[in-house]
Amino acid sequence: MRNNTFPYAQLRFADIQLLRYRVPAFQDLSLGQKQYVYHLAEAALCGRDILWDQNCRHNLAIRRLLEDILQNSAIVHEGKDWEAFLTYLRQVWFANGIHHHYSTDKFLPAFSAEWLGQAYRAIPSPVIGAEEFEHLAEVITNPSVMPKRVCQSGDDLLLASACNYYGEGVTQHEAEQFYAQQKASAPQPDQPVMYGMNSRLERDAEGNLYENIYSSTGLYGRQIERICSHLEKAMEFAENDRQREVISLLLQFYRTGSLDTFDQYTIQWISEVEGTVDFVNGFTEVYGDPLGLKASWEGYVNILDREATRRTEILSQNAQWFEDNSPVDPRFKKKECKGVTARVVQAAILGGDLYPSSAIGINLPNSNWVRSVYGSKSVTIGNLTEAYDQAAMGNGFRQEFIPDAKVLEQVNLYAHQLDDLHTDLHECLGHGSGQLLPGVDADALGVHGSTIEETRADLFALYYIADQKMHQLGLTPTPDAWHSNYYTYMLNGLMTQLVRIKPGCQIEEAHMRNRALIAHWCLEQSAYWAQVFGTIPAMELARKDGKTQLLIHDYPTLRQFIGQLLAEIQRIKSEGDTLAAKHLVEKYGVEVDGALHQEVLQRYEALDLAPYKGFINPLYTLVTDTDGKVTDITVSYDETFDQQMLRYGREYN
Ligand code: ZN
C-alpha cells in the first residue's frame, strides 16, 4: 500500500499543512460502483455552503468578497499586505469561515483595514456593494466583533458565540427551556428524536421562538434540493435494495425535515453492511453548537478496504468478551453487545464539516436510543491515516520529544499500527460499550458530555490495547508493543497537544480535554502511589538537559490506573453524575501549566511544523463516448488547494 513517490505533503501556511490522499480502491470498482461513488461525491460537495453559513452568518459574503479581490482586484499582487491577504484567505477557506476550525477563535488578518479598502475599491465591478463591504470589513478587522465561534464559558454561551444556529439575541436560557419543553412532551420518551438537530432557533414577528427547519423547501432549500438531485442519480447505481431504501429515506428527510424520518433513515443506514461503497450525508456532529444540540452539515463517501477490515472484524466478533471483561461495574455493562460493525475504509471524497480537516475514525449514529437498540457503524479511514503517517516520517518531531533511544525505536516501529488499532478500539468498541441506568437522561452531563464520552472511548481503547487478548488475536506485533501507544498517548496528553493552544489560553476542545484529563489523572496517581509506597512513580515528567521529558517506568501499573479511571468515567456516564463530570474535567482536562506550555511551544516552533493538517480532495472526471454514454470515471490528484477552493466556490455555491 505504501507509495513513497506520491506527493502527500502539499501547501503549508499559518498553522496548516495540506496533504493529499490516495484512493487506490476506486480502481477496483465496477463502472456502476464508480458512478455510485461519483454521484454520492457530488452530493457530498453540494452542502459546502450550508456549513459555511452555520459557522457564522457572514461567512459566505466574506468568502465572495475575498475571492473577488483575489481574482479581480487591480491592487498590486505582491508585498507584505498581499501575502497577508493570501494567508488570511487560505485560513478562511480551510476553516470554512472566519473562525479557526479547532480553537474557534476569529482569525485576525495581518493586513490593515486601509489595505482591505484599497483592494476592494480596485475591483472594477465588485460582487459586494459598498455598504455591505463596510460592514464585512468591520467583521474581518475588528477583534472584538464575533471573536469566537463556539464559546464554552461565560454567562450566556449563545450570546457569546458567533455560530449561526440561533437567531440574533436568542439567549441560552430561552433555548434550554425551549428544548426542555420539547423533550418533556416527546410522544415516545424512551425513543426521543434528535431535538433541534436540523434547525435554527429563531424569533418570529411577535417575538416567539420557533424552529426554522433545514429542508428542501425551508432553510438552505436550494442547497438541499441540489444534494437531493445528486442522491437521486446515485440511487440508480446503488449496489443493493437496502442502499436504495437508505437514500430514499434520506431524500424524504431532506424534503420534510421530519426527525422521525431521520431516525428511520438512520436505522436502515446502520443495517446496510453488504455494499462496498457507503456514505454519510447530512446534519451530524454537534461540536459547533455550544449547547450540543444543533448538528453541522457534513458529507463523505467511502470505499471498503477488505484487507484491513479483517482486523476490525476480529474486534467486532469479540465485542461481548470485551464488554464482559472490562473493569466496569456490571450494572453499567451492556448485557448484549450487538450491531458493532467496524470497517477500514478509504475516503473517496470529504465534504462539509469533514473537509479539509477530517476525522480519521467515525462512529455513527449519534442518537442514543438508536445506538442502544440497533447498534452503530464504525469506520477507520485508512487512506487518511496513511497520509498522516507518510507526511510525518522523519520530520524531527519524535526525535525532539522522545529523547530515549529505546522508546523512540519502539515508537518508530509500532506507533502507526498501534495508533490504528487504538482508533479501531475507540470507535468500534469504546463508544458502543456500556449502558445508562434506567431513567438517566443521555444529555445529563451537559457541557461536559462530549468530553466524558470521548474520555470513556479512549480509556476503553487504552485498557484493551494493553490486554494480552490483543496479541492472542494476532492484532499486535509483539506482547508489549502497546507500550509505544501508551507513551505517545501520555506524551500527547501531557505535552505535545499543547502546541495547539495559544499562550495564556486553556484547553477547550472535547478530544483535547479528554486526553489531558486521562494523562494528568494518571500522572497524579503515579505520584501519589509512589509516595505511599516509597517507590519510583509509574510515570513522571522529569527535567533533563534543560528540557521536560516524559518517563514511563511501569507500564502495567499505568494500565491499572487506566482501568480504575474507566470504571469511574463509566459510572459517571451511566448515572448521569453531572458534578463528578464537572469536577474531573475542570480539575484535569482544562488547565494548562504556563511554564511547560511555553517550553513545548518553543521546542515545537524550532521544528517549524504545522500543528493542523487537512486534505485536498481527488478530482473525479466522467469519461464519455461519442453518444455521451459514461464509459469510465477517472481519479486524479493534480489540483492545488487554491484551484480546488476556487472551483468549489464556482461549482457548489
Ligand atoms: Zn470518539
XYZ file of C-alpha atoms and ligand atoms in Angstrom, residues 287 361 363 426-427 431 453-454 457-458 511, ligand 1:
12
model
C -19.467 20.234 18.363
C -12.334 7.449 12.727
C -18.752 6.165 14.745
C -12.108 3.678 20.419
C -14.629 3.775 17.591
C -18.270 4.365 22.100
C -17.853 10.416 26.189
C -14.522 10.793 24.370
C -13.951 5.658 24.472
C -10.231 6.436 24.796
C -10.958 15.439 22.461
Zn -14.769 9.448 19.710
